Each structure stands twice: as structure tokens, then as C-alpha cells.
């Protein structure tokens, strides 16, 4: 691509008319012949093409080959700087505005990751709270009855009060639709997170012509992989696999920790963007 863009810049036609050299008015003084001193016979080539017809035929046959060879080797004859993604060839893509998209989006995704984790924990609470209710029901003593078979009215026991409290809490959690909201948040993180992770590396190449292996790049790569692994566990989680659910939580917890650890290195890169780039 860089070679193609450079070709567009080459002055194919001269801007000024070609000036032919003026004929010289000075007389030329003949110099002694080199061949005459060495007594070497001169070899004269007749300009008449009819004496060498095979030369014209061979040259005409080789013209396409010469053109193809020139087209192939021309990019390698350019200056090295013309093959890099720097120098203004990409316009605004190398500017400060485009470079700041990655830190702004990923900073927003950090807080959105915490929000998605909260939604997931609330949905987990909907499931686990029902297990607690079932366990408490096993502790409830049978209601005493009269000889006529009528239940005796008594005040609710502490266990029954706890069951009522958990039941009301579960009803409120169900109204929150945390399952669907967590699924949607995770889908957004997976899609746009992976897109912007790769976009950050591409933007670095636009600005500098290369990547910089280091803590920020490696941590970002690990975060992207953890997003994919956590999403891959969803089918097993929907089937009730508790191991997959616990592993999903562990992977996303590690993801958040890497996100926090990556923030200082990202801030340093933002400072470098302001130092070495200009608006827009």
C-alpha cells in the first residue's frame, strides 16, 4: 500500500517544459585517436537496421519482460521511509484524535466490566438464594394440629421469617432481569472489546510504523484472550455446569486485575501520544 501511495506522489509529467540545449557555436578541436596510438582496428556498427534484423525482433519480444521486471522491482528502489506507516500518508489516522480513541474506549470498558460483573453476581444470587430457601425449608418443624385436624395458629419461627425474607428478595431480583442484562453486557464487551484491542495495535502501527512489545501490549493481549475464554464457557453454564460457572467467574476476576494493572502503562502511552502527535 505504501508503495502504491508513493507512486501517486511521483511527478510523472514535468511541471516545466523541457528545454533543449542550445547548439554550441564553439569549434571542436579533434583529439588524437586512441585507436591510432595503439594500432587497434576500429569496429564500426552500421546504423542500418536491415543488416541486423534479428536484433529488432529480440528487443520487441523482450519489451513486456522489461516492463514487468520494472514494475516488480520499483517498490524496492524506494526510500525505506516510504514503506513505513508514518510520514503523513494516512492523514488523520496518524493524528492525535484517532490515537485517543483507544484509551477513551478501553477506559470506559474498564468501568463497564465492573458493571457487567455486578449484573452477573446478581444473576448468580437469584440462583443461589433459591438453594438457601430450599435448605431452610428442611429445618421448618411441622405445624401442630388440633385433634380435629385443624392447624394451630402460632407465631412464625425465626427460620420461617428468614424464608419469607429471602423469598421477597428473590422476587425483587427476578424483576431486575439480571440474566438478560448480564448476557447483553458480556456480548458488548466481547465484540467491541476485541475490536478495540486490535484497533489499538493498528493505531500504534499507523503512528510509528511498528509495535512495541511490553507490559501494556502483553496485558492487553491476555485480557482479549480471557474475554474469549469466558464467553466460550457460556453454553456449559446454560446447561447448569457449576464448574464452568466458577471458572467463568475466575477468568473474569483475573481479567479485572489485569485491567487495573494495565492502567498505569496506558496513562504513560497517552502522555507520549500528546508529546509526539498533533491535532487532529
PDB file of C-alpha atoms in Angstrom:
ATOM      1  CA  UNK A   1       0.000   0.000   0.000  1.00  0.00           C
ATOM      2  CA  UNK A   2       2.831   2.383   0.875  1.00  0.00           C
ATOM      3  CA  UNK A   3       4.432   1.763  -2.488  1.00  0.00           C
ATOM      4  CA  UNK A   4       1.139   2.481  -4.259  1.00  0.00           C
ATOM      5  CA  UNK A   5       0.662   5.715  -2.345  1.00  0.00           C
ATOM      6  CA  UNK A   6       4.208   6.757  -3.134  1.00  0.00           C
ATOM      7  CA  UNK A   7       3.651   6.126  -6.822  1.00  0.00           C
ATOM      8  CA  UNK A   8       0.766   8.585  -6.710  1.00  0.00           C
ATOM      9  CA  UNK A   9       3.188  11.258  -5.486  1.00  0.00           C
ATOM     10  CA  UNK A  10       5.828  10.729  -8.160  1.00  0.00           C
ATOM     11  CA  UNK A  11       5.949  13.537 -10.733  1.00  0.00           C
ATOM     12  CA  UNK A  12       5.038  11.555 -13.824  1.00  0.00           C
ATOM     13  CA  UNK A  13       4.999  14.650 -16.045  1.00  0.00           C
ATOM     14  CA  UNK A  14       7.399  17.564 -15.590  1.00  0.00           C
ATOM     15  CA  UNK A  15       5.866  20.793 -14.351  1.00  0.00           C
ATOM     16  CA  UNK A  16       8.061  22.926 -16.665  1.00  0.00           C
ATOM     17  CA  UNK A  17       8.561  22.473 -20.404  1.00  0.00           C
ATOM     18  CA  UNK A  18      11.642  20.551 -21.340  1.00  0.00           C
ATOM     19  CA  UNK A  19      14.355  22.908 -22.573  1.00  0.00           C
ATOM     20  CA  UNK A  20      16.610  21.563 -25.289  1.00  0.00           C
ATOM     21  CA  UNK A  21      20.282  22.504 -25.131  1.00  0.00           C
ATOM     22  CA  UNK A  22      21.333  25.280 -27.446  1.00  0.00           C
ATOM     23  CA  UNK A  23      23.721  24.364 -30.224  1.00  0.00           C
ATOM     24  CA  UNK A  24      27.249  25.332 -29.385  1.00  0.00           C
ATOM     25  CA  UNK A  25      28.956  27.920 -31.574  1.00  0.00           C
ATOM     26  CA  UNK A  26      32.441  26.979 -30.487  1.00  0.00           C
ATOM     27  CA  UNK A  27      34.565  24.913 -32.799  1.00  0.00           C
ATOM     28  CA  UNK A  28      35.596  21.476 -31.634  1.00  0.00           C
ATOM     29  CA  UNK A  29      39.279  20.631 -31.809  1.00  0.00           C
ATOM     30  CA  UNK A  30      39.779  16.998 -32.851  1.00  0.00           C
ATOM     31  CA  UNK A  31      41.757  14.941 -30.362  1.00  0.00           C
ATOM     32  CA  UNK A  32      44.241  12.297 -31.435  1.00  0.00           C
ATOM     33  CA  UNK A  33      42.599   8.937 -31.841  1.00  0.00           C
ATOM     34  CA  UNK A  34      43.177   6.405 -29.096  1.00  0.00           C
ATOM     35  CA  UNK A  35      42.941   3.622 -31.625  1.00  0.00           C
ATOM     36  CA  UNK A  36      45.620   5.168 -33.804  1.00  0.00           C
ATOM     37  CA  UNK A  37      48.146   5.167 -30.960  1.00  0.00           C
ATOM     38  CA  UNK A  38      47.523   1.559 -30.021  1.00  0.00           C
ATOM     39  CA  UNK A  39      47.141   0.462 -33.600  1.00  0.00           C
ATOM     40  CA  UNK A  40      43.775  -1.167 -32.769  1.00  0.00           C
ATOM     41  CA  UNK A  41      41.361  -1.507 -35.658  1.00  0.00           C
ATOM     42  CA  UNK A  42      38.043   0.243 -35.181  1.00  0.00           C
ATOM     43  CA  UNK A  43      34.859  -1.745 -35.204  1.00  0.00           C
ATOM     44  CA  UNK A  44      32.036   0.192 -36.747  1.00  0.00           C
ATOM     45  CA  UNK A  45      28.415  -0.745 -36.325  1.00  0.00           C
ATOM     46  CA  UNK A  46      26.275   0.278 -39.199  1.00  0.00           C
ATOM     47  CA  UNK A  47      23.157   2.204 -38.236  1.00  0.00           C
ATOM     48  CA  UNK A  48      21.305   0.410 -40.946  1.00  0.00           C
ATOM     49  CA  UNK A  49      18.855  -1.939 -39.148  1.00  0.00           C
ATOM     50  CA  UNK A  50      18.405  -4.074 -42.216  1.00  0.00           C
ATOM     51  CA  UNK A  51      21.819  -5.699 -41.640  1.00  0.00           C
ATOM     52  CA  UNK A  52      20.753  -6.903 -38.145  1.00  0.00           C
ATOM     53  CA  UNK A  53      17.031  -7.780 -38.339  1.00  0.00           C
ATOM     54  CA  UNK A  54      17.274 -10.350 -35.541  1.00  0.00           C
ATOM     55  CA  UNK A  55      18.137  -7.608 -33.016  1.00  0.00           C
ATOM     56  CA  UNK A  56      14.870  -5.770 -33.579  1.00  0.00           C
ATOM     57  CA  UNK A  57      12.876  -8.964 -33.246  1.00  0.00           C
ATOM     58  CA  UNK A  58      14.539  -9.939 -29.957  1.00  0.00           C
ATOM     59  CA  UNK A  59      14.175  -6.478 -28.460  1.00  0.00           C
ATOM     60  CA  UNK A  60      10.471  -6.352 -29.340  1.00  0.00           C
ATOM     61  CA  UNK A  61       9.941  -9.742 -27.697  1.00  0.00           C
ATOM     62  CA  UNK A  62      11.697  -8.637 -24.505  1.00  0.00           C
ATOM     63  CA  UNK A  63       9.799  -5.363 -24.057  1.00  0.00           C
ATOM     64  CA  UNK A  64       6.945  -6.910 -21.942  1.00  0.00           C
ATOM     65  CA  UNK A  65       9.501  -8.651 -19.756  1.00  0.00           C
ATOM     66  CA  UNK A  66      11.345  -5.380 -19.160  1.00  0.00           C
ATOM     67  CA  UNK A  67       8.116  -3.638 -18.155  1.00  0.00           C
ATOM     68  CA  UNK A  68       7.107  -6.449 -15.757  1.00  0.00           C
ATOM     69  CA  UNK A  69      10.549  -6.519 -14.177  1.00  0.00           C
ATOM     70  CA  UNK A  70      10.438  -2.754 -13.687  1.00  0.00           C
ATOM     71  CA  UNK A  71       7.009  -2.915 -12.022  1.00  0.00           C
ATOM     72  CA  UNK A  72       8.165  -5.649  -9.631  1.00  0.00           C
ATOM     73  CA  UNK A  73      11.478  -4.095  -8.620  1.00  0.00           C
ATOM     74  CA  UNK A  74      10.290  -0.478  -8.428  1.00  0.00           C
ATOM     75  CA  UNK A  75       8.951  -0.665  -4.802  1.00  0.00           C
ATOM     76  CA  UNK A  76      12.324  -1.989  -3.633  1.00  0.00           C
ATOM     77  CA  UNK A  77      14.089   1.045  -5.070  1.00  0.00           C
ATOM     78  CA  UNK A  78      12.077   3.471  -2.926  1.00  0.00           C
ATOM     79  CA  UNK A  79      13.396   5.107   0.193  1.00  0.00           C
ATOM     80  CA  UNK A  80      12.824   3.000   3.356  1.00  0.00           C
ATOM     81  CA  UNK A  81      10.703   5.738   4.925  1.00  0.00           C
ATOM     82  CA  UNK A  82       8.199   5.433   2.057  1.00  0.00           C
ATOM     83  CA  UNK A  83       7.398   1.846   3.085  1.00  0.00           C
ATOM     84  CA  UNK A  84       6.554   2.705   6.698  1.00  0.00           C
ATOM     85  CA  UNK A  85       3.192   3.774   8.082  1.00  0.00           C
ATOM     86  CA  UNK A  86       4.470   7.194   9.122  1.00  0.00           C
ATOM     87  CA  UNK A  87       5.068  10.478   7.419  1.00  0.00           C
ATOM     88  CA  UNK A  88       1.520  11.645   6.785  1.00  0.00           C
ATOM     89  CA  UNK A  89       0.419   9.073   4.221  1.00  0.00           C
ATOM     90  CA  UNK A  90      -2.584   8.092   6.363  1.00  0.00           C
ATOM     91  CA  UNK A  91      -3.658  11.590   7.324  1.00  0.00           C
ATOM     92  CA  UNK A  92      -5.895  11.791  10.391  1.00  0.00           C
ATOM     93  CA  UNK A  93      -5.284   8.104  11.167  1.00  0.00           C
ATOM     94  CA  UNK A  94      -1.817   9.126  12.366  1.00  0.00           C
ATOM     95  CA  UNK A  95      -3.083  12.113  14.336  1.00  0.00           C
ATOM     96  CA  UNK A  96      -3.885  12.668  17.982  1.00  0.00           C
ATOM     97  CA  UNK A  97      -7.654  12.389  17.591  1.00  0.00           C
ATOM     98  CA  UNK A  98      -7.546   8.852  16.269  1.00  0.00           C
ATOM     99  CA  UNK A  99      -4.867   7.857  18.795  1.00  0.00           C
ATOM    100  CA  UNK A 100      -7.039   8.918  21.756  1.00  0.00           C
ATOM    101  CA  UNK A 101      -9.955   6.702  20.740  1.00  0.00           C
ATOM    102  CA  UNK A 102      -8.316   3.579  22.180  1.00  0.00           C
ATOM    103  CA  UNK A 103      -7.613   4.897  25.704  1.00  0.00           C
ATOM    104  CA  UNK A 104     -11.057   6.522  25.945  1.00  0.00           C
ATOM    105  CA  UNK A 105     -12.908   3.383  24.829  1.00  0.00           C
ATOM    106  CA  UNK A 106     -10.833   0.990  26.935  1.00  0.00           C
ATOM    107  CA  UNK A 107     -11.140   3.243  29.986  1.00  0.00           C
ATOM    108  CA  UNK A 108     -14.905   3.123  29.560  1.00  0.00           C
ATOM    109  CA  UNK A 109     -14.758  -0.648  29.148  1.00  0.00           C
ATOM    110  CA  UNK A 110     -12.981  -0.963  32.496  1.00  0.00           C
ATOM    111  CA  UNK A 111     -15.953   0.518  34.326  1.00  0.00           C
ATOM    112  CA  UNK A 112     -18.341  -1.368  32.068  1.00  0.00           C
ATOM    113  CA  UNK A 113     -16.549  -4.589  33.017  1.00  0.00           C
ATOM    114  CA  UNK A 114     -17.234  -3.853  36.691  1.00  0.00           C
ATOM    115  CA  UNK A 115     -20.879  -3.183  35.848  1.00  0.00           C
ATOM    116  CA  UNK A 116     -21.134  -6.451  33.906  1.00  0.00           C
ATOM    117  CA  UNK A 117     -19.603  -8.274  36.866  1.00  0.00           C
ATOM    118  CA  UNK A 118     -22.216  -6.768  39.196  1.00  0.00           C
ATOM    119  CA  UNK A 119     -25.024  -7.894  36.877  1.00  0.00           C
ATOM    120  CA  UNK A 120     -23.564 -11.389  36.734  1.00  0.00           C
ATOM    121  CA  UNK A 121     -23.267 -11.590  40.505  1.00  0.00           C
ATOM    122  CA  UNK A 122     -26.885 -10.526  40.925  1.00  0.00           C
ATOM    123  CA  UNK A 123     -27.997 -13.215  38.498  1.00  0.00           C
ATOM    124  CA  UNK A 124     -25.944 -15.740  40.444  1.00  0.00           C
ATOM    125  CA  UNK A 125     -27.687 -14.526  43.578  1.00  0.00           C
ATOM    126  CA  UNK A 126     -31.066 -15.355  42.003  1.00  0.00           C
ATOM    127  CA  UNK A 127     -29.951 -18.963  41.625  1.00  0.00           C
ATOM    128  CA  UNK A 128     -28.169 -19.382  44.933  1.00  0.00           C
ATOM    129  CA  UNK A 129     -30.896 -17.747  47.003  1.00  0.00           C
ATOM    130  CA  UNK A 130     -33.331 -20.440  45.929  1.00  0.00           C
ATOM    131  CA  UNK A 131     -30.915 -23.084  47.212  1.00  0.00           C
ATOM    132  CA  UNK A 132     -30.800 -21.298  50.562  1.00  0.00           C
ATOM    133  CA  UNK A 133     -34.592 -21.263  50.728  1.00  0.00           C
ATOM    134  CA  UNK A 134     -34.737 -24.982  49.987  1.00  0.00           C
ATOM    135  CA  UNK A 135     -32.247 -25.723  52.756  1.00  0.00           C
ATOM    136  CA  UNK A 136     -34.158 -23.602  55.258  1.00  0.00           C
ATOM    137  CA  UNK A 137     -37.417 -25.328  54.431  1.00  0.00           C
ATOM    138  CA  UNK A 138     -35.884 -28.589  55.578  1.00  0.00           C
ATOM    139  CA  UNK A 139     -35.408 -27.049  59.034  1.00  0.00           C
ATOM    140  CA  UNK A 140     -39.012 -25.956  59.464  1.00  0.00           C
ATOM    141  CA  UNK A 141     -40.854 -28.041  62.033  1.00  0.00           C
ATOM    142  CA  UNK A 142     -44.259 -29.432  61.117  1.00  0.00           C
ATOM    143  CA  UNK A 143     -47.175 -27.208  62.100  1.00  0.00           C
ATOM    144  CA  UNK A 144     -49.039 -28.618  65.134  1.00  0.00           C
ATOM    145  CA  UNK A 145     -52.674 -29.540  64.579  1.00  0.00           C
ATOM    146  CA  UNK A 146     -55.684 -29.946  66.849  1.00  0.00           C
ATOM    147  CA  UNK A 147     -57.415 -33.284  67.420  1.00  0.00           C
ATOM    148  CA  UNK A 148     -59.862 -32.185  64.769  1.00  0.00           C
ATOM    149  CA  UNK A 149     -57.013 -31.850  62.270  1.00  0.00           C
ATOM    150  CA  UNK A 150     -57.016 -28.077  62.176  1.00  0.00           C
ATOM    151  CA  UNK A 151     -53.586 -26.327  62.235  1.00  0.00           C
ATOM    152  CA  UNK A 152     -52.776 -24.491  65.409  1.00  0.00           C
ATOM    153  CA  UNK A 153     -52.108 -20.794  64.911  1.00  0.00           C
ATOM    154  CA  UNK A 154     -48.639 -19.951  66.172  1.00  0.00           C
ATOM    155  CA  UNK A 155     -46.187 -17.129  65.569  1.00  0.00           C
ATOM    156  CA  UNK A 156     -43.737 -17.828  62.731  1.00  0.00           C
ATOM    157  CA  UNK A 157     -40.417 -19.241  63.768  1.00  0.00           C
ATOM    158  CA  UNK A 158     -37.127 -17.461  63.003  1.00  0.00           C
ATOM    159  CA  UNK A 159     -36.488 -19.918  60.191  1.00  0.00           C
ATOM    160  CA  UNK A 160     -39.819 -19.180  58.596  1.00  0.00           C
ATOM    161  CA  UNK A 161     -39.217 -15.451  58.866  1.00  0.00           C
ATOM    162  CA  UNK A 162     -35.899 -15.892  57.113  1.00  0.00           C
ATOM    163  CA  UNK A 163     -37.573 -17.896  54.377  1.00  0.00           C
ATOM    164  CA  UNK A 164     -40.087 -15.106  53.837  1.00  0.00           C
ATOM    165  CA  UNK A 165     -37.332 -12.531  53.682  1.00  0.00           C
ATOM    166  CA  UNK A 166     -35.314 -14.491  51.137  1.00  0.00           C
ATOM    167  CA  UNK A 167     -38.406 -15.145  49.063  1.00  0.00           C
ATOM    168  CA  UNK A 168     -39.173 -11.430  48.821  1.00  0.00           C
ATOM    169  CA  UNK A 169     -35.558 -10.693  47.950  1.00  0.00           C
ATOM    170  CA  UNK A 170     -35.618 -13.273  45.171  1.00  0.00           C
ATOM    171  CA  UNK A 171     -38.781 -11.764  43.714  1.00  0.00           C
ATOM    172  CA  UNK A 172     -37.097  -8.365  43.519  1.00  0.00           C
ATOM    173  CA  UNK A 173     -34.027  -9.859  41.891  1.00  0.00           C
ATOM    174  CA  UNK A 174     -36.134 -11.586  39.264  1.00  0.00           C
ATOM    175  CA  UNK A 175     -37.758  -8.259  38.400  1.00  0.00           C
ATOM    176  CA  UNK A 176     -34.295  -6.861  37.644  1.00  0.00           C
ATOM    177  CA  UNK A 177     -33.811  -9.205  34.635  1.00  0.00           C
ATOM    178  CA  UNK A 178     -30.183  -9.616  35.596  1.00  0.00           C
ATOM    179  CA  UNK A 179     -29.715 -12.705  33.441  1.00  0.00           C
ATOM    180  CA  UNK A 180     -30.508 -10.943  30.155  1.00  0.00           C
ATOM    181  CA  UNK A 181     -28.712  -7.756  31.152  1.00  0.00           C
ATOM    182  CA  UNK A 182     -25.556  -9.655  32.073  1.00  0.00           C
ATOM    183  CA  UNK A 183     -25.657 -11.582  28.805  1.00  0.00           C
ATOM    184  CA  UNK A 184     -26.026  -8.376  26.778  1.00  0.00           C
ATOM    185  CA  UNK A 185     -23.212  -6.649  28.674  1.00  0.00           C
ATOM    186  CA  UNK A 186     -20.916  -9.609  28.127  1.00  0.00           C
ATOM    187  CA  UNK A 187     -21.696  -9.663  24.418  1.00  0.00           C
ATOM    188  CA  UNK A 188     -20.828  -5.963  24.110  1.00  0.00           C
ATOM    189  CA  UNK A 189     -17.557  -6.471  25.962  1.00  0.00           C
ATOM    190  CA  UNK A 190     -16.623  -9.427  23.784  1.00  0.00           C
ATOM    191  CA  UNK A 191     -17.438  -7.780  20.455  1.00  0.00           C
ATOM    192  CA  UNK A 192     -16.308  -4.193  20.930  1.00  0.00           C
ATOM    193  CA  UNK A 193     -13.544  -5.100  23.389  1.00  0.00           C
ATOM    194  CA  UNK A 194     -11.810  -7.408  20.921  1.00  0.00           C
ATOM    195  CA  UNK A 195     -12.353  -4.875  18.140  1.00  0.00           C
ATOM    196  CA  UNK A 196     -10.764  -2.023  20.092  1.00  0.00           C
ATOM    197  CA  UNK A 197      -7.925  -4.190  21.409  1.00  0.00           C
ATOM    198  CA  UNK A 198      -6.854  -4.911  17.853  1.00  0.00           C
ATOM    199  CA  UNK A 199      -7.607  -1.324  16.876  1.00  0.00           C
ATOM    200  CA  UNK A 200      -5.156  -0.062  19.490  1.00  0.00           C
ATOM    201  CA  UNK A 201      -2.329  -2.073  17.969  1.00  0.00           C
ATOM    202  CA  UNK A 202      -3.240  -0.950  14.448  1.00  0.00           C
ATOM    203  CA  UNK A 203      -3.271   2.682  15.589  1.00  0.00           C
ATOM    204  CA  UNK A 204       0.214   2.278  17.066  1.00  0.00           C
ATOM    205  CA  UNK A 205       1.414   0.989  13.703  1.00  0.00           C
ATOM    206  CA  UNK A 206      -0.234   3.934  11.936  1.00  0.00           C
ATOM    207  CA  UNK A 207       1.637   6.397  14.161  1.00  0.00           C
ATOM    208  CA  UNK A 208       5.043   4.734  14.436  1.00  0.00           C
ATOM    209  CA  UNK A 209       5.299   2.075  11.757  1.00  0.00           C
ATOM    210  CA  UNK A 210       5.912  -0.697  14.309  1.00  0.00           C
ATOM    211  CA  UNK A 211       4.658  -2.253  17.557  1.00  0.00           C
ATOM    212  CA  UNK A 212       6.321  -2.056  20.978  1.00  0.00           C
ATOM    213  CA  UNK A 213       6.320  -5.395  22.832  1.00  0.00           C
ATOM    214  CA  UNK A 214       5.983  -4.643  26.515  1.00  0.00           C
ATOM    215  CA  UNK A 215       3.732  -4.911  29.590  1.00  0.00           C
ATOM    216  CA  UNK A 216       0.856  -2.951  28.047  1.00  0.00           C
ATOM    217  CA  UNK A 217       0.776  -4.990  24.847  1.00  0.00           C
ATOM    218  CA  UNK A 218       1.063  -8.339  26.654  1.00  0.00           C
ATOM    219  CA  UNK A 219      -1.567  -7.458  29.265  1.00  0.00           C
ATOM    220  CA  UNK A 220      -3.953  -6.266  26.567  1.00  0.00           C
ATOM    221  CA  UNK A 221      -3.466  -9.500  24.659  1.00  0.00           C
ATOM    222  CA  UNK A 222      -4.162 -11.542  27.793  1.00  0.00           C
ATOM    223  CA  UNK A 223      -7.335  -9.542  28.509  1.00  0.00           C
ATOM    224  CA  UNK A 224      -8.583 -10.199  24.990  1.00  0.00           C
ATOM    225  CA  UNK A 225      -7.906 -13.933  25.351  1.00  0.00           C
ATOM    226  CA  UNK A 226      -9.681 -14.031  28.732  1.00  0.00           C
ATOM    227  CA  UNK A 227     -12.743 -12.386  27.191  1.00  0.00           C
ATOM    228  CA  UNK A 228     -12.878 -15.131  24.571  1.00  0.00           C
ATOM    229  CA  UNK A 229     -12.351 -17.957  27.087  1.00  0.00           C
ATOM    230  CA  UNK A 230     -15.025 -16.633  29.442  1.00  0.00           C
ATOM    231  CA  UNK A 231     -17.514 -16.380  26.574  1.00  0.00           C
ATOM    232  CA  UNK A 232     -16.687 -19.926  25.435  1.00  0.00           C
ATOM    233  CA  UNK A 233     -17.958 -21.273  28.782  1.00  0.00           C
ATOM    234  CA  UNK A 234     -21.471 -19.858  28.324  1.00  0.00           C
ATOM    235  CA  UNK A 235     -23.006 -22.966  26.632  1.00  0.00           C
ATOM    236  CA  UNK A 236     -21.869 -25.189  29.509  1.00  0.00           C
ATOM    237  CA  UNK A 237     -23.098 -22.643  32.048  1.00  0.00           C
ATOM    238  CA  UNK A 238     -26.546 -22.617  30.439  1.00  0.00           C
ATOM    239  CA  UNK A 239     -26.704 -26.392  30.935  1.00  0.00           C
ATOM    240  CA  UNK A 240     -26.143 -25.971  34.679  1.00  0.00           C
ATOM    241  CA  UNK A 241     -22.453 -26.906  34.817  1.00  0.00           C
ATOM    242  CA  UNK A 242     -21.296 -25.415  38.123  1.00  0.00           C
ATOM    243  CA  UNK A 243     -17.607 -25.931  37.300  1.00  0.00           C
ATOM    244  CA  UNK A 244     -17.988 -23.830  34.151  1.00  0.00           C
ATOM    245  CA  UNK A 245     -19.736 -21.121  36.172  1.00  0.00           C
ATOM    246  CA  UNK A 246     -16.966 -20.959  38.747  1.00  0.00           C
ATOM    247  CA  UNK A 247     -14.293 -20.913  36.031  1.00  0.00           C
ATOM    248  CA  UNK A 248     -16.186 -18.111  34.274  1.00  0.00           C
ATOM    249  CA  UNK A 249     -16.053 -16.030  37.450  1.00  0.00           C
ATOM    250  CA  UNK A 250     -12.354 -16.802  37.993  1.00  0.00           C
ATOM    251  CA  UNK A 251     -11.391 -15.794  34.444  1.00  0.00           C
ATOM    252  CA  UNK A 252     -13.278 -12.511  34.658  1.00  0.00           C
ATOM    253  CA  UNK A 253     -11.778 -11.748  38.065  1.00  0.00           C
ATOM    254  CA  UNK A 254      -8.305 -12.229  36.596  1.00  0.00           C
ATOM    255  CA  UNK A 255      -9.393 -10.023  33.699  1.00  0.00           C
ATOM    256  CA  UNK A 256     -10.285  -7.160  36.055  1.00  0.00           C
ATOM    257  CA  UNK A 257      -6.970  -7.491  37.906  1.00  0.00           C
ATOM    258  CA  UNK A 258      -5.044  -7.283  34.619  1.00  0.00           C
ATOM    259  CA  UNK A 259      -7.154  -4.277  33.648  1.00  0.00           C
ATOM    260  CA  UNK A 260      -6.202  -2.485  36.877  1.00  0.00           C
ATOM    261  CA  UNK A 261      -2.528  -3.381  36.472  1.00  0.00           C
ATOM    262  CA  UNK A 262      -2.575  -2.109  32.865  1.00  0.00           C
ATOM    263  CA  UNK A 263      -3.951   1.358  33.653  1.00  0.00           C
ATOM    264  CA  UNK A 264      -0.584   2.998  34.651  1.00  0.00           C
ATOM    265  CA  UNK A 265       1.150   1.801  31.469  1.00  0.00           C
ATOM    266  CA  UNK A 266      -1.771   3.074  29.416  1.00  0.00           C
ATOM    267  CA  UNK A 267      -1.517   6.522  31.024  1.00  0.00           C
ATOM    268  CA  UNK A 268       2.188   6.660  30.110  1.00  0.00           C
ATOM    269  CA  UNK A 269       1.325   5.902  26.492  1.00  0.00           C
ATOM    270  CA  UNK A 270      -1.289   8.677  26.492  1.00  0.00           C
ATOM    271  CA  UNK A 271       1.381  11.142  27.625  1.00  0.00           C
ATOM    272  CA  UNK A 272       3.593  10.006  24.735  1.00  0.00           C
ATOM    273  CA  UNK A 273       0.704  10.487  22.329  1.00  0.00           C
ATOM    274  CA  UNK A 274       0.386  14.124  23.416  1.00  0.00           C
ATOM    275  CA  UNK A 275       4.154  14.524  23.144  1.00  0.00           C
ATOM    276  CA  UNK A 276       4.718  13.076  19.682  1.00  0.00           C
ATOM    277  CA  UNK A 277       1.440  13.742  17.863  1.00  0.00           C
ATOM    278  CA  UNK A 278      -0.502  16.803  16.779  1.00  0.00           C
ATOM    279  CA  UNK A 279      -4.160  17.617  16.235  1.00  0.00           C
ATOM    280  CA  UNK A 280      -6.257  16.412  14.591  1.00  0.00           C
TER     281      UNK A 280
END
